[in-house]
Every structure is written in C-alpha cells, then in structure tokens.
Amino acid sequence: MSTPPDARTEILRRVRAAQPAAPVDVPRDYAADDGPAGLALVDLLVDRLEDYKATVRRCAAADLPAILAASLTDVPSVALPPGVPAAWLSLYGGEIARDSGDGLTVADLDAPGVAVVTGCAVAVAQTGTLILDAGPDQGRRLLTLVPDHHVCVVRVDQIVERLPAALRRLADPTRPLTMISGPSATSDIELNRVEGVHGPRRLDVVIVA
Amino acid sequence: MTGTGNVVTPLPFPTAARRELGDQQLRHNLRKATHTIRDKRLRVVGEVSDWEQLRVAGAAIKDDVLARLPDLLEQFEAAATAAGATVHWARDAGEACAVVAGLVRATGTAEVVKVKSMATQEIGLNEALEAVGIQAVETDLAELIVQLADDTPSHILVPAIHYNRSQIRDIFASRMLGVDASSLTDDPPALAEAARRHLRSRFLSTKVGISGANFAIASSGTLAVVESEGNGRMCLTLPETLISVVGIEKLLPSFADLEVFLQLLPRSSTGERMNPYTSLWTGVTPGDGPQTVHIVLVDNGRTDTLADEVGRQALRCIRCSACLNVCPVYERVGGHAYGSVYPGPIGAILSPQMSGEGANRTLPYASTLCGACFDACPVRIDIPQVLVHLRQRGVDDSRGRPSAERTAMRTMSYVMRDRRRYAAALRTARRGAAPLRLVAGRRGALRRVPWPLSAWTSVRDAPLPPKQTFREWWTREHSS
Ligand code: SF4
C-alpha cells in the first residue's frame, strides 16, 4: 500500500490554511567559530573522551604502527576499511581482513575477537565526538558497528573545538554519517549512564600529531 | 487533521493521577530518577556559555519551519525521492499504520526490529502490526523493559523510568527468553549485557527496520536519529528495508541547522555533552545500509495544532523531556496519569491540541503553572502560556450556555474584595461543608460536586473548607 489517495493533497492544503504568515528571522549569535587550534584543543578532546570511558593514546606519526600494535595485542583479527594505509598495521601480528571486493559479511564482523581500525572525518573537542562520513579510511557503517572493539585514529589537524565548525568541515553531508561519543551506553536504568550495550563496548582513540 | 491513536487520554487526569499517587514505590523511583537527571542537565548546560543564544536560535529556526512548512515539506519530499527514498503521507494514526503494515507485508517478513520512536508509539504501530500478524521487537533497553512487562511507556526519553533496577531485574528474569534467571543480578551493566545477548541475533538477521527521526533536513532529504545504545544504528544499518515514520513538524530547513539542535538536544535530554551515537542518512547509499528506504510523513493532529496561533509553539518540541524531569506534577504522578504517549508539561499542551477526544481537555489543568518547564525547554516553548490559553479556550468553548466557571469566578472576586463578606462566606461554606465532610472522608477533598460547581471538579478535586480559618485560630490562641 502506498500513500492513501488524497492524503498528500489534504495535508498540504491544511498546512497552507493554518500557515502563520509572518516570515521569521533567525538570530544566530551563538558561537559558531572556533578559537585558535592548538595543544589545548587536544587536551580538551582527551579529557572529554576519557570522561565517556574511551581509552586515549597520543603519539607522533612515526609511532602509529607501534601504538596500534600495542592496542591490539589481545586481538586475533582486525577488519579494515578499504582506504586505511597498510602501513598503519605493519607491526600488528594478527590476521587482517580488508573490506573490499565482495566485502566482509555480518558474520565475519560478529566473530569473537574482531576489532576494527578506522580513521575519522573530524573530531569535536568540546563534546568528545568522532564523526565518520564513510570516507575511504572509515568505510561502510556496519564496520564500526558489529565488532565489539573500535580503534579510531584521529589526526590533530582533524580536531575542531565546536560542533558548528565540525559540520562545516564535512565534504558531503548526504553521505551516511555516524557521530560517536564514547562506547555504546544506556541511561535507561535509573537515568545513570552505563557503558556497553549494542554498539562496540570498547572504544580506543589514537591521536596522531 | 484531528489526531487519533495513543494521544487520546482514556481517563480524566484527576482520576488517573489519584490512582498513580497511591503507588509509593513509583513516587520513590520517579523522584530519584528525575532528580538525578535534573542535576546532570544543570551541570552540562552550565558549561555552555552561549546556551541562551542557542535556545533563541533553536526556537526561531522551528518557528521559521512552521511558517514555511508547505514549501519545506515539498522540498523534503523531492530531495528524499531524488536520493532513492519513497515518501508516503498519512493523515492520521490509522492511515499511517496501514501504510507501514502494507510496506512490511510486501517484504514477506513477519518480524521487524524497531528503534524507539515517539511517532510510532503515537500512532500505535506495534498493536496495528500485531493485528496483521507482524511482530515488532522494541530494541531500546527501556522500550524492551516496557514491552516485556506488558506495560506502557511513562516518559518520552526513558519509557521505563517508573521501574528501579531490581524491578527491571525481575522483569528480565521472568519474561526474557533464554536468560539465566538464577545468576542475573540487578547490577545495571549485567542488565545491559542481558539485553545485548537477547537482541543480538535479531539485529543480525531481521530484514525490516522501523524508526522515527529526530530531524528531517528539507534541503537534502536527510533523516537523523539520536540515540545511545547502538540499537538505533543496528536497525538503521543492517536490515534490507528501512521504514521511518516522521511527524511533519520534524523538518529543519538545512543541514547547518543541526549545529544548533545537536547541541541543544543531548544536554537537555540525558544531561550529556553528546549522546553516544547519532546517525544521519539520505535515501539509499549503494552498498551501505538498507537498499529500500521508505519515509512516512504523518499529520495526526499537527495541522490542527498549527492552526492555533498561541498553541502552535508546541510543534517546536524536540522531545527532549527536560520539561518532564523538572515538573513537580510529573514527579509525583508519573507519565501514565496523562494517558497520552506525550506526558508531562509538553503532553498537557500537545495532546489536547492534537486531539480533542477522550478526556484530553482535562490535561491543561495538570500543572501548577510554576514555569520550571519553560526555563528548561531548549526551544523556549512557553508551556504555562499555552496551558492558560487552552484553559481559556475550554471555557470559551462552552460559551452560549451560562458558563458556571466564569460565573463562579465573578462571584468569588466580589466576595473576596470585602473582608466581612469573605468571613461571612467562609462561615456559610463551613456549615455547608459539614455533611460533605462525611462524603469526602479523610482526604478532605470532593471529587464531584453538583452543578454549577461541577465545572470546577470535572477537571480537579475541590478541597473542603478547613474547620476554622487562620484568623479564627489566631484570635482564639492569642486571646487566652
Ligand atoms: S517541550 Fe521543550 S522541554 Fe519539553 S520535551 Fe519538548 S523540547 Fe523538551
């Protein structure tokens, strides 16, 4: 069954009939722009991520493979989006499964001990939010959803202070977007935040200078 | 279009509230939860130096949407269609349910996974699907608790707010298939783990997902779902078909407007700087997520609400639930007393505007007009103003007949202007009340009094006059 006959016409007619005539000016004097970027921004992001129980490591670009290998010592298999550089995992000893060609299945990703390593599009320091926009180093949405462990690499130049600046950085907002602030959690039991429900229960963030 | 479905209150508020007030455990649970969340909200809102500017912008953006709604709806439809979605329209709850049921049946599946959504609760979708043999599995933890308990939600954001952890443990232990009741504790992480295991295989295999949307972007046809647990991401990503039920007031003109609302919503609702997960999708993305995407735009009383110049601000609501959490009435009676899926202060102004049916006209009286809801509301809905307006509209509706309430008010004002007249009236009232005291019993309040005063007690109790006035007591105590 599709739209009942005339529903569209009648709703639009009723909206037009009820429509307030006066146009509305939207005052936008909230803070839209960021302050200067710098070390304080990184510290703020780290603070906010840790507040939501993510594990954060910081390193120089040259040390990324070693840091990732250290984060993944207890992980037998890593899923990788098509665009993550192979060099990132050059020191990792386990099995690597690329999501290319036919792609990984839900069952592949749901197997015990699978972690996923991705990049991100932009990170918001003020709220501890990582934004993924399905870019080549982030891949399809299920990659960061089904595995129980997500390792996300953030470059310092991807960090902004506030959400407005972050949304403006996105190349194409019609790509599937996922905003992640800490591991999966619920506030449904007595309104206290409890980490770990359906999404990845472990979120590691590596901030690369 | 006049709203139908679960916005219609079956019982007058005073009747339902009296039943709930008798439940001490409920009051204790509500008090604890609402106070926890209030404190968290104040803390994270206090961190934001431009909060007031964000509220003003949020209110104005929504007013702008309401002013341009016909154009924005058509724009949304065109953009979503171009992105590969199919857009449907439904005038009321019944039509919306029929559209969704038809779409699900066309896929040949008998089970769907659902993300918590007020719109689908409002239209009574689960019951409608069940009637045609389709099982809807709620995947939000609180919704799951309510569904397993065979109960109804009592809060917009946390439908199981009326249960504490040990009650939740007992519901899981007795109703959740495959759970090991002997080892299940009431530790919140253990309860969350039980829900994870219960739903996992369903997420990974179910063919149809059903969602609502927190925001719909007119310029691009994008939908947004704001959530915490990841059950939303599961339902939005893994099924082959996704059906989203969206109220026509959920539109925002452009993507950039999210920069306001994604700051206002999480801090106002769960008291977090940001909720764990927000998903945005635009139609169909080849190779990523559902390849068949439907959007059902629902009126169900919204155009009626839009037609009222004062009342239409209720359509700005982003369902954050901050007004519930600060409301002294909600804190004591809980969500069930309001009958509608929209409880608390917002429900008291939204439900009666969406539908004039049932006992909805008693809802605007479910408030003390203290104003806490307005202060908390991230889109500056002046709830007390709308409450008073709706009460007035209720009085005006009965013009033509002698309005007892207006006559009573006028007489009252005449008596109270003169101290002697007032004292004499009180004495008369007490004498008259003596036999009533027997009827009222220990509660000291009358549920029903005869006409013309019934105009007052149809929506509230009438307390009996005290046995002596303060002045009389003072005179007696201080003369001896
Ligand atoms: S009326 Fe305001 S405070 Fe209440 S739920 Fe809606 S947006 Fe939130």
CSV table of N, CA and C in Angstrom, one decimal, chain B residues 303-433:
chain,number,residue,atom,x,y,z
B,303,THR,N,-1.6,19.6,12.0
B,303,THR,CA,-2.1,20.8,11.3
B,303,THR,C,-3.2,21.5,12.2
B,304,ASP,N,-4.0,20.7,13.0
B,304,ASP,CA,-4.9,21.3,13.9
B,304,ASP,C,-4.1,22.2,14.9
B,305,THR,N,-3.0,21.7,15.4
B,305,THR,CA,-2.2,22.4,16.3
B,305,THR,C,-1.6,23.7,15.7
B,306,LEU,N,-1.2,23.5,14.5
B,306,LEU,CA,-0.6,24.6,13.7
B,306,LEU,C,-1.6,25.8,13.5
B,307,ALA,N,-2.9,25.4,13.5
B,307,ALA,CA,-3.9,26.5,13.2
B,307,ALA,C,-4.1,27.4,14.4
B,308,ASP,N,-3.6,27.0,15.6
B,308,ASP,CA,-3.8,27.8,16.8
B,308,ASP,C,-2.6,28.7,17.0
B,309,GLU,N,-2.8,30.0,16.9
B,309,GLU,CA,-1.7,31.0,16.9
B,309,GLU,C,-0.8,30.9,18.2
B,310,VAL,N,-1.5,30.7,19.3
B,310,VAL,CA,-0.7,30.6,20.6
B,310,VAL,C,-0.2,29.2,20.8
B,311,GLY,N,-1.0,28.2,20.5
B,311,GLY,CA,-0.7,26.8,20.7
B,311,GLY,C,0.3,26.2,19.8
B,312,ARG,N,0.5,26.8,18.6
B,312,ARG,CA,1.4,26.1,17.6
B,312,ARG,C,2.8,26.0,18.1
B,313,GLN,N,3.2,26.8,19.1
B,313,GLN,CA,4.6,26.7,19.5
B,313,GLN,C,4.9,25.3,20.1
B,314,ALA,N,3.9,24.6,20.4
B,314,ALA,CA,4.1,23.2,20.9
B,314,ALA,C,4.8,22.4,19.8
B,315,LEU,N,4.6,22.8,18.6
B,315,LEU,CA,5.2,22.0,17.5
B,315,LEU,C,6.7,22.2,17.3
B,316,ARG,N,7.3,23.2,18.1
B,316,ARG,CA,8.7,23.3,18.1
B,316,ARG,C,9.4,22.1,18.9
B,317,CYS,N,8.6,21.4,19.7
B,317,CYS,CA,9.2,20.4,20.6
B,317,CYS,C,10.1,19.4,19.9
B,318,ILE,N,11.3,19.2,20.5
B,318,ILE,CA,12.2,18.2,20.0
B,318,ILE,C,12.2,17.0,20.9
B,319,ARG,N,11.2,16.8,21.8
B,319,ARG,CA,11.0,15.6,22.6
B,319,ARG,C,12.3,15.3,23.5
B,320,CYS,N,12.8,16.3,24.1
B,320,CYS,CA,14.0,16.1,24.9
B,320,CYS,C,13.6,15.6,26.3
B,321,SER,N,12.4,15.9,26.7
B,321,SER,CA,11.9,15.5,28.0
B,321,SER,C,12.4,16.3,29.2
B,322,ALA,N,13.1,17.4,29.0
B,322,ALA,CA,13.6,18.2,30.1
B,322,ALA,C,12.4,18.8,30.9
B,323,CYS,N,11.3,19.1,30.2
B,323,CYS,CA,10.2,19.7,30.9
B,323,CYS,C,9.5,18.6,31.9
B,324,LEU,N,9.6,17.4,31.5
B,324,LEU,CA,9.0,16.3,32.4
B,324,LEU,C,9.9,16.3,33.6
B,325,ASN,N,11.2,16.3,33.4
B,325,ASN,CA,12.1,16.0,34.5
B,325,ASN,C,12.1,17.1,35.6
B,326,VAL,N,11.7,18.3,35.2
B,326,VAL,CA,11.6,19.4,36.2
B,326,VAL,C,10.2,19.7,36.7
B,327,CYS,N,9.3,18.9,36.3
B,327,CYS,CA,7.9,19.3,36.6
B,327,CYS,C,7.5,18.6,37.9
B,328,PRO,N,7.0,19.5,38.9
B,328,PRO,CA,6.6,18.9,40.2
B,328,PRO,C,5.4,18.0,40.1
B,329,VAL,N,4.5,18.2,39.1
B,329,VAL,CA,3.4,17.4,39.0
B,329,VAL,C,3.8,16.0,38.4
B,330,TYR,N,4.6,16.1,37.3
B,330,TYR,CA,5.1,14.8,36.7
B,330,TYR,C,5.8,14.0,37.8
B,331,GLU,N,6.7,14.6,38.5
B,331,GLU,CA,7.5,13.9,39.5
B,331,GLU,C,6.6,13.1,40.5
B,332,ARG,N,5.4,13.6,40.7
B,332,ARG,CA,4.6,12.9,41.7
B,332,ARG,C,3.6,11.9,41.1
B,333,VAL,N,3.1,12.2,39.9
B,333,VAL,CA,2.1,11.3,39.3
B,333,VAL,C,2.7,10.3,38.2
B,334,GLY,N,3.8,10.7,37.6
B,334,GLY,CA,4.4,9.9,36.6
B,334,GLY,C,3.7,10.0,35.3
B,335,GLY,N,4.2,9.3,34.3
B,335,GLY,CA,3.7,9.5,32.9
B,335,GLY,C,2.3,8.9,32.6
B,336,HIS,N,2.0,7.8,33.3
B,336,HIS,CA,0.7,7.1,33.0
B,336,HIS,C,-0.5,7.9,33.2
B,337,ALA,N,-0.4,8.8,34.2
B,337,ALA,CA,-1.6,9.6,34.6
B,337,ALA,C,-2.1,10.5,33.4
B,338,TYR,N,-1.1,10.8,32.5
B,338,TYR,CA,-1.5,11.7,31.4
B,338,TYR,C,-2.2,10.9,30.3
B,339,GLY,N,-2.2,9.6,30.3
B,339,GLY,CA,-2.9,8.8,29.3
B,339,GLY,C,-2.3,8.8,28.0
B,340,SER,N,-1.9,9.9,27.4
B,340,SER,CA,-1.3,10.0,26.1
B,340,SER,C,0.1,9.6,26.1
B,341,VAL,N,0.7,9.3,24.9
B,341,VAL,CA,2.1,9.0,24.9
B,341,VAL,C,3.0,10.2,25.2
B,342,TYR,N,2.4,11.4,25.1
B,342,TYR,CA,3.1,12.6,25.5
B,342,TYR,C,2.7,13.0,26.9
B,343,PRO,N,3.5,12.7,27.9
B,343,PRO,CA,3.1,13.1,29.2
B,343,PRO,C,3.8,14.4,29.7
B,344,GLY,N,3.6,14.7,30.9
B,344,GLY,CA,4.2,15.9,31.5
B,344,GLY,C,3.8,17.2,30.9
B,345,PRO,N,4.5,18.3,31.1
B,345,PRO,CA,4.1,19.6,30.6
B,345,PRO,C,3.9,19.6,29.1
B,346,ILE,N,4.7,19.0,28.3
B,346,ILE,CA,4.5,19.1,26.9
B,346,ILE,C,3.3,18.3,26.5
B,347,GLY,N,3.1,17.2,27.2
B,347,GLY,CA,1.9,16.4,26.9
B,347,GLY,C,0.6,17.2,27.2
B,348,ALA,N,0.7,18.0,28.3
B,348,ALA,CA,-0.5,18.7,28.7
B,348,ALA,C,-0.9,19.8,27.7
B,349,ILE,N,0.0,20.2,26.9
B,349,ILE,CA,-0.4,21.2,25.8
B,349,ILE,C,-0.5,20.5,24.5
B,350,LEU,N,0.3,19.5,24.2
B,350,LEU,CA,0.3,18.9,22.9
B,350,LEU,C,-0.9,17.9,22.7
B,351,SER,N,-1.1,17.0,23.7
B,351,SER,CA,-2.2,16.0,23.5
B,351,SER,C,-3.6,16.7,23.2
B,352,PRO,N,-4.0,17.7,24.1
B,352,PRO,CA,-5.3,18.3,23.8
B,352,PRO,C,-5.4,19.0,22.5
B,353,GLN,N,-4.3,19.5,22.0
B,353,GLN,CA,-4.3,20.2,20.7
B,353,GLN,C,-4.4,19.2,19.5
B,354,MET,N,-3.7,18.1,19.7
B,354,MET,CA,-3.6,17.1,18.6
B,354,MET,C,-5.0,16.4,18.5
B,355,SER,N,-5.6,16.2,19.7
B,355,SER,CA,-6.9,15.5,19.7
B,355,SER,C,-7.8,16.1,20.8
B,356,GLY,N,-9.0,16.5,20.4
B,356,GLY,CA,-10.0,16.9,21.4
B,356,GLY,C,-10.8,15.8,22.0
B,357,GLU,N,-10.4,14.6,21.6
B,357,GLU,CA,-11.2,13.4,22.0
B,357,GLU,C,-10.9,13.0,23.5
B,358,GLY,N,-11.7,12.0,24.0
B,358,GLY,CA,-11.5,11.4,25.3
B,358,GLY,C,-11.5,12.5,26.4
B,359,ALA,N,-10.6,12.3,27.3
B,359,ALA,CA,-10.5,13.2,28.5
B,359,ALA,C,-9.4,14.2,28.3
B,360,ASN,N,-9.0,14.4,27.0
B,360,ASN,CA,-7.9,15.3,26.7
B,360,ASN,C,-8.1,16.7,27.3
B,361,ARG,N,-9.3,17.2,27.4
B,361,ARG,CA,-9.5,18.6,27.9
B,361,ARG,C,-9.2,18.7,29.3
B,362,THR,N,-9.0,17.6,30.1
B,362,THR,CA,-8.6,17.8,31.5
B,362,THR,C,-7.1,18.1,31.6
B,363,LEU,N,-6.3,17.8,30.5
B,363,LEU,CA,-4.9,17.8,30.6
B,363,LEU,C,-4.3,19.2,30.9
B,364,PRO,N,-4.8,20.3,30.3
B,364,PRO,CA,-4.3,21.6,30.6
B,364,PRO,C,-4.3,22.0,32.1
B,365,TYR,N,-5.1,21.2,32.8
B,365,TYR,CA,-5.1,21.6,34.3
B,365,TYR,C,-4.1,20.8,35.1
B,366,ALA,N,-3.4,19.9,34.4
B,366,ALA,CA,-2.4,19.1,35.1
B,366,ALA,C,-1.1,19.8,35.3
B,367,SER,N,-1.2,21.0,35.9
B,367,SER,CA,0.0,21.8,36.1
B,367,SER,C,-0.2,22.9,37.1
B,368,THR,N,0.9,23.3,37.8
B,368,THR,CA,0.7,24.3,38.8
B,368,THR,C,1.1,25.7,38.2
B,369,LEU,N,1.5,25.7,36.9
B,369,LEU,CA,1.9,26.9,36.3
B,369,LEU,C,3.1,27.5,36.9
B,370,CYS,N,4.0,26.7,37.4
B,370,CYS,CA,5.2,27.2,38.2
B,370,CYS,C,6.3,27.7,37.2
B,371,GLY,N,6.2,27.3,35.9
B,371,GLY,CA,7.1,27.9,35.0
B,371,GLY,C,8.5,27.2,34.8
B,372,ALA,N,8.7,26.1,35.6
B,372,ALA,CA,10.0,25.4,35.5
B,372,ALA,C,10.2,24.8,34.1
B,373,CYS,N,9.1,24.4,33.5
B,373,CYS,CA,9.2,23.8,32.2
B,373,CYS,C,9.7,24.8,31.1
B,374,PHE,N,9.2,26.0,31.2
B,374,PHE,CA,9.7,27.0,30.2
B,374,PHE,C,11.2,27.2,30.4
B,375,ASP,N,11.6,27.3,31.6
B,375,ASP,CA,13.1,27.6,31.8
B,375,ASP,C,13.9,26.5,31.3
B,376,ALA,N,13.4,25.2,31.4
B,376,ALA,CA,14.2,24.1,31.0
B,376,ALA,C,14.1,23.8,29.5
B,377,CYS,N,13.1,24.3,28.8
B,377,CYS,CA,12.9,24.0,27.4
B,377,CYS,C,13.9,24.5,26.5
B,378,PRO,N,14.6,23.7,25.7
B,378,PRO,CA,15.7,24.2,24.8
B,378,PRO,C,15.2,24.9,23.6
B,379,VAL,N,13.8,24.8,23.3
B,379,VAL,CA,13.3,25.6,22.2
B,379,VAL,C,12.3,26.7,22.7
B,380,ARG,N,12.4,27.0,24.0
B,380,ARG,CA,11.7,28.1,24.6
B,380,ARG,C,10.2,28.1,24.4
B,381,ILE,N,9.6,26.9,24.5
B,381,ILE,CA,8.1,26.8,24.4
B,381,ILE,C,7.6,27.3,25.7
B,382,ASP,N,6.7,28.4,25.6
B,382,ASP,CA,6.2,28.9,26.8
B,382,ASP,C,5.0,28.1,27.2
B,383,ILE,N,5.3,27.0,27.9
B,383,ILE,CA,4.2,26.0,28.2
B,383,ILE,C,3.1,26.6,29.1
B,384,PRO,N,3.5,27.4,30.2
B,384,PRO,CA,2.5,28.0,31.0
B,384,PRO,C,1.5,28.9,30.2
B,385,GLN,N,2.1,29.6,29.3
B,385,GLN,CA,1.2,30.5,28.4
B,385,GLN,C,0.2,29.6,27.6
B,386,VAL,N,0.7,28.5,27.1
B,386,VAL,CA,-0.2,27.7,26.3
B,386,VAL,C,-1.2,27.0,27.2
B,387,LEU,N,-0.8,26.6,28.4
B,387,LEU,CA,-1.8,26.0,29.3
B,387,LEU,C,-2.9,26.9,29.6
B,388,VAL,N,-2.6,28.2,29.9
B,388,VAL,CA,-3.6,29.1,30.3
B,388,VAL,C,-4.5,29.4,29.1
B,389,HIS,N,-3.9,29.5,27.9
B,389,HIS,CA,-4.6,29.7,26.7
B,389,HIS,C,-5.6,28.6,26.4
B,390,LEU,N,-5.1,27.3,26.6
B,390,LEU,CA,-6.0,26.2,26.4
B,390,LEU,C,-7.1,26.1,27.4
B,391,ARG,N,-6.8,26.5,28.7
B,391,ARG,CA,-7.9,26.5,29.7
B,391,ARG,C,-9.0,27.6,29.3
B,392,GLN,N,-8.5,28.7,28.8
B,392,GLN,CA,-9.4,29.8,28.4
B,392,GLN,C,-10.2,29.3,27.2
B,393,ARG,N,-9.5,28.6,26.2
B,393,ARG,CA,-10.3,28.1,25.1
B,393,ARG,C,-11.3,27.1,25.5
B,394,GLY,N,-11.0,26.3,26.6
B,394,GLY,CA,-12.0,25.3,27.1
B,394,GLY,C,-13.2,26.1,27.6
B,395,VAL,N,-13.0,27.2,28.4
B,395,VAL,CA,-14.1,28.0,28.9
B,395,VAL,C,-14.9,28.6,27.8
B,396,ASP,N,-14.1,29.2,26.8
B,396,ASP,CA,-14.8,29.8,25.7
B,396,ASP,C,-15.7,28.8,24.9
B,397,ASP,N,-15.2,27.6,24.8
B,397,ASP,CA,-16.0,26.6,24.0
B,397,ASP,C,-17.4,26.4,24.6
B,398,SER,N,-17.5,26.6,25.9
B,398,SER,CA,-18.8,26.4,26.5
B,398,SER,C,-19.6,27.7,26.6
B,399,ARG,N,-19.2,28.8,25.9
B,399,ARG,CA,-20.0,30.0,25.8
B,399,ARG,C,-21.3,29.6,25.1
B,400,GLY,N,-22.3,30.5,25.5
B,400,GLY,CA,-23.6,30.2,24.9
B,400,GLY,C,-24.5,29.6,26.0
B,401,ARG,N,-23.9,28.5,26.6
B,401,ARG,CA,-24.5,28.1,27.9
B,401,ARG,C,-24.0,29.1,29.0
B,402,PRO,N,-24.7,29.3,30.1
B,402,PRO,CA,-24.1,30.1,31.1
B,402,PRO,C,-22.9,29.4,31.6
B,403,SER,N,-21.7,30.0,31.5
B,403,SER,CA,-20.5,29.3,31.9
B,403,SER,C,-20.4,29.4,33.5
B,404,ALA,N,-20.6,28.3,34.1
B,404,ALA,CA,-20.6,28.2,35.5
B,404,ALA,C,-19.2,28.7,36.1
B,405,GLU,N,-18.1,28.3,35.3
B,405,GLU,CA,-16.8,28.6,35.8
B,405,GLU,C,-16.6,30.1,35.8
B,406,ARG,N,-17.1,30.8,34.8
B,406,ARG,CA,-17.0,32.2,34.7
B,406,ARG,C,-17.8,32.9,35.8
B,407,THR,N,-19.1,32.4,35.9
B,407,THR,CA,-20.0,33.0,37.0
B,407,THR,C,-19.3,32.8,38.3
B,408,ALA,N,-18.8,31.6,38.6
B,408,ALA,CA,-18.2,31.3,39.9
B,408,ALA,C,-17.0,32.2,40.1
B,409,MET,N,-16.2,32.5,39.1
B,409,MET,CA,-15.0,33.3,39.3
B,409,MET,C,-15.5,34.8,39.6
B,410,ARG,N,-16.6,35.2,38.9
B,410,ARG,CA,-17.0,36.6,39.1
B,410,ARG,C,-17.5,36.7,40.5
B,411,THR,N,-18.3,35.8,41.0
B,411,THR,CA,-18.9,35.8,42.3
B,411,THR,C,-17.7,35.8,43.4
B,412,MET,N,-16.8,34.9,43.1
B,412,MET,CA,-15.6,34.8,44.0
B,412,MET,C,-14.9,36.1,44.2
B,413,SER,N,-14.7,36.8,43.1
B,413,SER,CA,-14.0,38.1,43.1
B,413,SER,C,-14.8,39.1,43.9
B,414,TYR,N,-16.1,39.1,43.8
B,414,TYR,CA,-17.0,40.0,44.5
B,414,TYR,C,-16.8,39.8,46.0
B,415,VAL,N,-16.9,38.5,46.4
B,415,VAL,CA,-16.8,38.2,47.8
B,415,VAL,C,-15.5,38.5,48.4
B,416,MET,N,-14.4,38.2,47.7
B,416,MET,CA,-13.1,38.4,48.2
B,416,MET,C,-12.6,39.8,48.3
B,417,ARG,N,-13.4,40.7,47.6
B,417,ARG,CA,-12.9,42.1,47.7
B,417,ARG,C,-13.2,42.8,49.0
B,418,ASP,N,-14.1,42.1,49.9
B,418,ASP,CA,-14.5,42.8,51.1
B,418,ASP,C,-14.3,41.8,52.3
B,419,ARG,N,-13.6,42.1,53.3
B,419,ARG,CA,-13.2,41.2,54.4
B,419,ARG,C,-14.4,40.6,55.1
B,420,ARG,N,-15.4,41.5,55.3
B,420,ARG,CA,-16.6,41.0,56.1
B,420,ARG,C,-17.4,40.0,55.2
B,421,ARG,N,-17.6,40.4,54.0
B,421,ARG,CA,-18.3,39.5,53.1
B,421,ARG,C,-17.6,38.1,53.0
B,422,TYR,N,-16.2,38.2,53.0
B,422,TYR,CA,-15.4,37.0,52.9
B,422,TYR,C,-15.6,36.1,54.1
B,423,ALA,N,-15.5,36.7,55.3
B,423,ALA,CA,-15.6,36.0,56.5
B,423,ALA,C,-16.9,35.3,56.6
B,424,ALA,N,-18.0,36.1,56.3
B,424,ALA,CA,-19.3,35.5,56.3
B,424,ALA,C,-19.5,34.3,55.4
B,425,ALA,N,-18.9,34.5,54.2
B,425,ALA,CA,-19.0,33.4,53.2
B,425,ALA,C,-18.3,32.2,53.7
B,426,LEU,N,-17.1,32.4,54.4
B,426,LEU,CA,-16.4,31.2,54.9
B,426,LEU,C,-17.2,30.4,55.9
B,427,ARG,N,-17.9,31.2,56.8
B,427,ARG,CA,-18.7,30.6,57.8
B,427,ARG,C,-19.8,29.7,57.2
B,428,THR,N,-20.4,30.4,56.2
B,428,THR,CA,-21.5,29.6,55.5
B,428,THR,C,-21.0,28.4,54.8
B,429,ALA,N,-19.8,28.5,54.2
B,429,ALA,CA,-19.2,27.4,53.5
B,429,ALA,C,-18.9,26.2,54.4
B,430,ARG,N,-18.4,26.6,55.7
B,430,ARG,CA,-18.1,25.5,56.6
B,430,ARG,C,-19.4,24.8,57.0
B,431,ARG,N,-20.4,25.6,57.3
B,431,ARG,CA,-21.7,24.9,57.7
B,431,ARG,C,-22.2,24.0,56.6
B,432,GLY,N,-22.1,24.5,55.4
B,432,GLY,CA,-22.5,23.7,54.2
B,432,GLY,C,-21.6,22.5,54.1
B,433,ALA,N,-20.4,22.6,54.5
B,433,ALA,CA,-19.4,21.5,54.2
B,433,ALA,C,-19.5,20.4,55.2
